[in-house]
Short mmCIF file of C-alpha atoms in Angstrom, two decimals:
data_model
loop_
_atom_site.label_atom_id
_atom_site.label_comp_id
_atom_site.label_asym_id
_atom_site.label_seq_id
_atom_site.Cartn_x
_atom_site.Cartn_y
_atom_site.Cartn_z
CA UNK A 1308 0.00 0.00 0.00
CA UNK A 1309 2.87 2.31 0.86
CA UNK A 1310 4.47 1.48 -2.46
CA UNK A 1311 1.30 2.46 -4.27
CA UNK A 1312 1.15 5.75 -2.38
CA UNK A 1313 4.78 6.48 -3.17
CA UNK A 1314 4.19 5.67 -6.83
CA UNK A 1315 1.16 8.03 -6.89
CA UNK A 1316 3.16 10.83 -5.30
CA UNK A 1317 5.89 10.46 -7.91
CA UNK A 1318 3.30 10.59 -10.70
CA UNK A 1319 1.80 13.80 -9.29
CA UNK A 1320 5.26 15.32 -8.98
CA UNK A 1321 6.04 14.38 -12.57
CA UNK A 1322 2.79 15.91 -13.79
CA UNK A 1323 3.49 19.13 -11.93
CA UNK A 1324 6.96 19.29 -13.40
CA UNK A 1325 5.65 18.69 -16.91
CA UNK A 1326 3.02 21.39 -16.41
CA UNK A 1327 5.66 23.91 -15.47
CA UNK A 1328 7.82 22.94 -18.45
CA UNK A 1329 4.99 22.91 -21.02
CA UNK A 1330 5.43 25.15 -24.11
CA UNK A 1331 3.97 28.59 -23.57
CA UNK A 1332 0.99 29.53 -25.69
CA UNK A 1333 2.53 33.00 -26.08
CA UNK A 1334 -0.58 34.86 -24.94
CA UNK A 1335 1.17 36.06 -21.79
CA UNK A 1336 3.75 37.95 -23.93
CA UNK A 1337 1.21 39.62 -26.22
CA UNK A 1338 0.54 43.31 -25.61
CA UNK A 1339 -2.40 45.26 -26.92
CA UNK A 1340 -1.81 48.49 -28.83
CA UNK A 1341 -1.67 51.85 -27.03
CA UNK A 1342 -1.39 55.51 -28.11
CA UNK A 1343 -3.54 54.92 -31.20
CA UNK A 1344 -3.74 58.00 -33.46
CA UNK A 1345 -5.12 58.92 -36.88
CA UNK A 1346 -2.82 60.95 -39.13
CA UNK A 1347 -4.64 62.34 -42.18
CA UNK A 1348 -3.82 65.01 -44.81
CA UNK A 1349 -6.05 65.57 -47.84
CA UNK A 1350 -7.84 62.29 -46.95
CA UNK A 1351 -4.70 60.13 -47.08
CA UNK A 1352 -4.98 58.49 -43.68
CA UNK A 1353 -2.46 56.51 -41.64
CA UNK A 1354 -3.36 54.71 -38.41
CA UNK A 1355 -0.46 54.66 -35.92
CA UNK A 1356 0.08 53.01 -32.53
CA UNK A 1357 2.62 51.53 -30.08
CA UNK A 1358 4.49 49.38 -29.02
CA UNK A 1359 6.73 47.65 -31.55
CA UNK A 1360 5.71 43.95 -31.42
CA UNK A 1361 8.02 41.20 -30.21
CA UNK A 1362 7.09 37.57 -31.01
CA UNK A 1363 3.63 38.66 -32.11
CA UNK A 1364 2.00 40.66 -34.95
CA UNK A 1365 -0.84 43.07 -35.52
CA UNK A 1366 -3.94 43.01 -37.74
CA UNK A 1367 -6.16 46.03 -38.29
CA UNK A 1368 -9.90 45.91 -38.87
CA UNK A 1369 -12.08 48.95 -39.50
CA UNK A 1370 -15.80 49.61 -39.64
CA UNK A 1371 -17.92 52.69 -40.14
CA UNK A 1372 -21.45 53.47 -39.18
CA UNK A 1373 -22.44 52.53 -42.74
CA UNK A 1374 -19.86 49.80 -43.46
CA UNK A 1375 -19.05 46.36 -42.07
CA UNK A 1376 -15.75 45.31 -40.50
CA UNK A 1377 -12.93 44.96 -43.02
CA UNK A 1378 -9.37 43.77 -42.34
CA UNK A 1379 -6.12 45.24 -43.60
CA UNK A 1380 -2.41 45.10 -42.72
CA UNK A 1381 -2.93 41.48 -41.72
CA UNK A 1382 -0.17 39.87 -39.59
CA UNK A 1383 1.99 43.01 -39.76
CA UNK A 1384 5.05 43.69 -37.61
CA UNK A 1385 4.67 47.43 -38.26
CA UNK A 1386 3.04 49.97 -35.97
CA UNK A 1387 1.27 51.90 -38.72
CA UNK A 1388 -1.21 51.07 -41.43
CA UNK A 1389 -2.45 53.01 -44.46
CA UNK A 1390 -6.23 52.77 -44.17
CA UNK A 1391 -7.08 55.41 -46.80
CA UNK A 1392 -9.09 53.14 -49.08
CA UNK A 1393 -11.28 51.87 -46.25
CA UNK A 1394 -12.49 55.42 -45.51
CA UNK A 1395 -13.77 56.61 -48.87
CA UNK A 1396 -17.15 57.64 -47.46
CA UNK A 1397 -15.69 60.81 -46.01
CA UNK A 1398 -18.71 61.70 -43.85
CA UNK A 1399 -18.93 58.32 -42.12
CA UNK A 1400 -17.64 57.76 -38.56
CA UNK A 1401 -14.98 55.04 -38.37
CA UNK A 1402 -13.54 52.91 -35.58
CA UNK A 1403 -10.50 50.64 -35.77
CA UNK A 1404 -9.62 47.49 -33.85
CA UNK A 1405 -5.92 46.66 -33.65
CA UNK A 1406 -5.63 42.94 -32.94
CA UNK A 1407 -2.52 41.40 -31.37
CA UNK A 1408 -1.91 37.75 -32.28
CA UNK A 1409 0.70 35.06 -32.67
CA UNK A 1410 2.24 35.04 -36.16
CA UNK A 1411 1.92 31.27 -36.81
CA UNK A 1412 -1.82 31.12 -36.48
CA UNK A 1413 -3.28 30.65 -39.93
CA UNK A 1414 -6.92 30.75 -40.99
CA UNK A 1415 -7.74 32.42 -37.71
CA UNK A 1416 -11.14 34.02 -37.30
CA UNK A 1417 -9.54 36.58 -34.92
CA UNK A 1418 -12.42 36.12 -32.50
CA UNK A 1419 -10.19 35.27 -29.54
CA UNK A 1420 -7.35 37.70 -30.29
CA UNK A 1421 -6.91 40.57 -27.84
CA UNK A 1422 -7.39 43.98 -29.41
CA UNK A 1423 -7.36 47.69 -28.70
CA UNK A 1424 -10.01 50.14 -29.89
CA UNK A 1425 -9.09 53.40 -31.59
CA UNK A 1426 -10.73 56.78 -31.10
CA UNK A 1427 -13.43 57.46 -33.69
CA UNK A 1428 -12.45 59.27 -36.89
CA UNK A 1429 -14.54 61.30 -39.35
CA UNK A 1430 -12.46 62.14 -42.46
CA UNK A 1431 -14.67 65.05 -43.56
CA UNK A 1432 -14.22 66.75 -40.20
CA UNK A 1433 -10.73 65.68 -39.15
CA UNK A 1434 -8.44 65.34 -42.18
CA UNK A 1435 -6.03 68.25 -42.43
CA UNK A 1436 -5.99 70.31 -45.62
CA UNK A 1437 -2.60 70.56 -47.28
CA UNK A 1438 -0.96 73.54 -48.94
CA UNK A 1439 -2.85 74.86 -52.00
CA UNK A 1440 -0.80 75.71 -55.09
CA UNK A 1441 -0.87 78.85 -57.22
CA UNK A 1442 -1.62 77.62 -60.72
CA UNK A 1443 -1.34 80.96 -62.52
CA UNK A 1444 -1.15 84.68 -61.77
CA UNK A 1445 -0.72 87.93 -63.66
CA UNK A 1446 -0.97 91.65 -63.02
CA UNK A 1447 -2.12 93.83 -65.91
CA UNK A 1448 -4.03 97.09 -66.37
CA UNK A 1449 -4.45 97.53 -62.60
CA UNK A 1450 -5.92 94.04 -62.08
CA UNK A 1451 -4.23 91.17 -60.21
CA UNK A 1452 -5.53 87.77 -61.31
CA UNK A 1453 -4.72 84.64 -59.28
CA UNK A 1454 -5.84 81.08 -60.09
CA UNK A 1455 -5.64 78.45 -57.32
CA UNK A 1456 -5.11 74.72 -57.88
CA UNK A 1457 -7.14 72.47 -55.54
CA UNK A 1458 -5.09 69.87 -53.62
CA UNK A 1459 -5.74 66.32 -54.83
CA UNK A 1460 -6.96 63.41 -52.71
CA UNK A 1461 -6.03 59.71 -53.11
CA UNK A 1462 -9.57 58.89 -54.23
CA UNK A 1463 -10.40 58.44 -57.91
CA UNK A 1464 -13.35 58.84 -60.24
CA UNK A 1465 -14.42 55.92 -62.40
CA UNK A 1466 -12.18 57.24 -65.20
CA UNK A 1467 -9.21 56.86 -62.80
CA UNK A 1468 -8.59 60.61 -62.48
CA UNK A 1469 -7.98 61.83 -58.93
CA UNK A 1470 -10.63 63.68 -57.00
CA UNK A 1471 -9.67 67.07 -55.57
CA UNK A 1472 -10.70 68.36 -52.17
CA UNK A 1473 -13.30 70.51 -53.99
CA UNK A 1474 -14.97 67.35 -55.31
CA UNK A 1475 -15.54 66.33 -51.69
CA UNK A 1476 -16.13 69.65 -49.89
CA UNK A 1477 -17.89 71.45 -52.83
CA UNK A 1478 -19.36 74.75 -51.52
CA UNK A 1479 -17.93 74.12 -48.05
CA UNK A 1480 -14.50 75.07 -49.45
CA UNK A 1481 -13.43 78.70 -49.48
CA UNK A 1482 -10.14 80.36 -50.44
CA UNK A 1483 -8.71 83.54 -48.95
CA UNK A 1484 -6.15 85.63 -50.82
CA UNK A 1485 -3.83 87.72 -48.63
CA UNK A 1486 -1.98 90.39 -50.62
CA UNK A 1487 0.19 93.45 -50.04
CA UNK A 1488 2.36 95.92 -51.94
CA UNK A 1489 5.89 94.66 -52.33
CA UNK A 1490 8.11 95.86 -49.43
CA UNK A 1491 5.01 96.96 -47.50
CA UNK A 1492 3.54 95.60 -44.26
CA UNK A 1493 -0.07 96.59 -44.94
CA UNK A 1494 -1.89 93.36 -45.80
CA UNK A 1495 -5.36 93.06 -47.34
CA UNK A 1496 -7.53 90.01 -47.96
CA UNK A 1497 -10.37 88.85 -50.16
CA UNK A 1498 -12.35 85.58 -50.30
CA UNK A 1499 -13.90 83.38 -52.96
CA UNK A 1500 -15.61 79.99 -53.20
CA UNK A 1501 -14.24 79.51 -56.70
CA UNK A 1502 -10.61 79.00 -57.78
CA UNK A 1503 -10.06 82.48 -59.21
CA UNK A 1504 -9.40 85.92 -57.76
CA UNK A 1505 -9.58 89.22 -59.66
CA UNK A 1506 -8.77 92.30 -57.61
CA UNK A 1507 -8.05 95.94 -58.41
CA UNK A 1508 -4.53 97.08 -57.48
CA UNK A 1509 -2.42 100.17 -58.01
CA UNK A 1510 -0.96 100.32 -61.47
CA UNK A 1511 2.80 100.24 -61.71
CA UNK A 1512 3.17 98.69 -58.22
CA UNK A 1513 4.37 95.12 -57.57
CA UNK A 1514 2.33 92.95 -55.20
CA UNK A 1515 3.05 89.82 -53.13
CA UNK A 1516 0.40 87.33 -51.98
CA UNK A 1517 -0.42 83.87 -50.66
CA UNK A 1518 -3.58 81.74 -50.51
CA UNK A 1519 -5.17 79.67 -47.73
CA UNK A 1520 -8.14 77.28 -47.85
CA UNK A 1521 -10.92 77.20 -45.25
CA UNK A 1522 -13.56 74.51 -44.56
CA UNK A 1523 -16.52 76.63 -43.53
CA UNK A 1524 -18.49 74.01 -41.58
CA UNK A 1525 -15.62 73.11 -39.25
CA UNK A 1526 -14.98 74.40 -35.76
CA UNK A 1527 -11.45 72.91 -35.58
CA UNK A 1528 -8.75 72.45 -38.23
CA UNK A 1529 -10.62 74.94 -40.41
CA UNK A 1530 -7.66 76.38 -42.31
CA UNK A 1531 -5.12 74.74 -44.58
CA UNK A 1532 -1.43 75.35 -44.73
CA UNK A 1533 -0.52 78.62 -46.43
CA UNK A 1534 0.60 78.51 -50.04
CA UNK A 1535 4.09 79.70 -50.84
CA UNK A 1536 4.42 83.47 -51.23
CA UNK A 1537 4.44 84.73 -54.81
CA UNK A 1538 5.20 88.24 -56.10
CA UNK A 1539 4.43 90.03 -59.34
CA UNK A 1540 7.22 91.68 -61.31
CA UNK A 1541 6.13 94.41 -63.67
CA UNK A 1542 8.07 97.14 -65.48
CA UNK A 1543 7.17 100.38 -63.75
CA UNK A 1544 7.73 102.43 -66.90
CA UNK A 1545 5.42 100.46 -69.20
CA UNK A 1546 2.80 102.57 -70.94
CA UNK A 1547 0.18 99.87 -70.34
CA UNK A 1548 0.09 100.67 -66.63
CA UNK A 1549 -0.33 104.43 -66.98
CA UNK A 1550 -3.59 106.27 -66.29
CA UNK A 1551 -5.09 108.31 -69.19
CA UNK A 1552 -4.03 111.49 -67.37
CA UNK A 1553 -0.48 110.15 -67.32
CA UNK A 1554 -0.60 109.45 -71.03
CA UNK A 1555 -1.84 113.02 -71.69
CA UNK A 1556 0.92 114.46 -69.52
CA UNK A 1557 3.57 112.46 -71.36
CA UNK A 1558 2.13 113.54 -74.72
CA UNK A 1559 2.09 117.19 -73.63
CA UNK A 1560 5.67 116.90 -72.42
CA UNK A 1561 6.77 115.39 -75.73
CA UNK A 1562 4.99 118.18 -77.67
CA UNK A 1563 6.49 120.82 -75.38
CA UNK A 1564 9.98 119.42 -75.86
CA UNK A 1565 9.47 119.37 -79.63
CA UNK A 1566 8.27 123.03 -79.62
CA UNK A 1567 11.25 124.06 -77.50
CA UNK A 1568 13.53 122.28 -79.95
CA UNK A 1569 12.00 124.17 -82.91
CA UNK A 1570 12.24 127.49 -81.08
CA UNK A 1571 15.85 126.79 -80.17
CA UNK A 1572 16.64 125.96 -83.79
CA UNK A 1573 14.98 129.19 -85.00
CA UNK A 1574 16.81 131.31 -82.43
CA UNK A 1575 20.12 129.67 -83.27
CA UNK A 1576 19.50 130.26 -86.98
CA UNK A 1577 18.64 133.93 -86.44
CA UNK A 1578 21.63 134.46 -84.16
CA UNK A 1579 23.90 132.92 -86.74
CA UNK A 1580 22.38 135.09 -89.46
CA UNK A 1581 22.80 138.26 -87.39
CA UNK A 1582 26.41 137.40 -86.63
CA UNK A 1583 27.08 136.84 -90.35
CA UNK A 1584 25.49 140.21 -91.23
CA UNK A 1585 27.51 142.03 -88.59
CA UNK A 1586 30.73 140.46 -89.76
CA UNK A 1587 29.91 141.38 -93.35
CA UNK A 1588 29.28 144.96 -92.28
CA UNK A 1589 32.62 145.17 -90.50
CA UNK A 1590 34.49 143.93 -93.53
CA UNK A 1591 32.77 146.31 -95.97
CA UNK A 1592 35.13 149.13 -97.46
CA UNK A 1593 34.60 152.72 -96.27
CA UNK A 1594 33.13 155.22 -98.78
CA UNK A 1595 35.58 157.93 -99.95
#
C-alpha cells in the first residue's frame, strides 16, 4: 500500500513538473496596442500606434457606421497602417480594432485575439488640408488675377482621375487671398468659393500674396497650410500701366519738348544770321 502511495506521489510530482515545463501559448507575452492615433492630410490616412511587437504581430480591422468590418495590414510587424481606401465615405464615422496575435496562427477568425479600440475618426471633419498651389497669376491694367489649384486626394473617379478636395467639400471650401504691396507691411484680404481671384490694385506697383483654404463648416482644423508666397514683377515704366491722365501728360511733355527744340533751332539760326550780317558789315570798305 505504501508502495502504491509512493508511486502516486511520484506521478503527481512528474505531472506538476511537466506542467511547469509545457510550451507557452505565447498569450502572456502579447501586448495590446496603445497611443492609437489617426494621421490624415487631404484624406490620405495613416493609423499609428505603439508598441513595436516582439514575437507577435498586428492586424487592423475597421468599420464605419455605414460599413461592415474589413481587415487590412494582416499579420503586420509594423506599428502603422495606411487605411485610406477603407475610408472613402468621407462623412462616415470610423472605428478601428488593432488585434494582437501570434504570427503562426493561420486561418484564424480573430475572435479570440486581444485587441485595442481606436478613437473614432470622421475624415470630412478631421483630415487636415494641405498647402494649395498657385496655378497661374498675372498683373495687368491695374488688375491682379490669381488662379488656385485644388489639392488632390487619393480617391479616384471611375475614369481613374484623382478627386480634388473641392470634389468632396464642394461649396464648403473657401479660399482667402492675402496680398500686399511689395516691401510693404499693410496686408489686405479677399475671399472666394471659386478658384479664381480678380482684384483691383495700383498700377505700376508690384504685389506679393499667398492663398489659404478654409472649410466653412468646421470648428477645428478649419484652415489649410498657407501657399508659398508669390510676387508680381512688372516694369514700372510700361505705358500699359499708366492712367489716361499720365498718357496726356507724357504727350504734352513730348509736344512741349518738340516746340522748344523748334524754337531753339529758329533762335540759333537767327543768331547765326545776325552774326554773319555784322561780320559782313565790319568787312565792308569805307566810302571815300
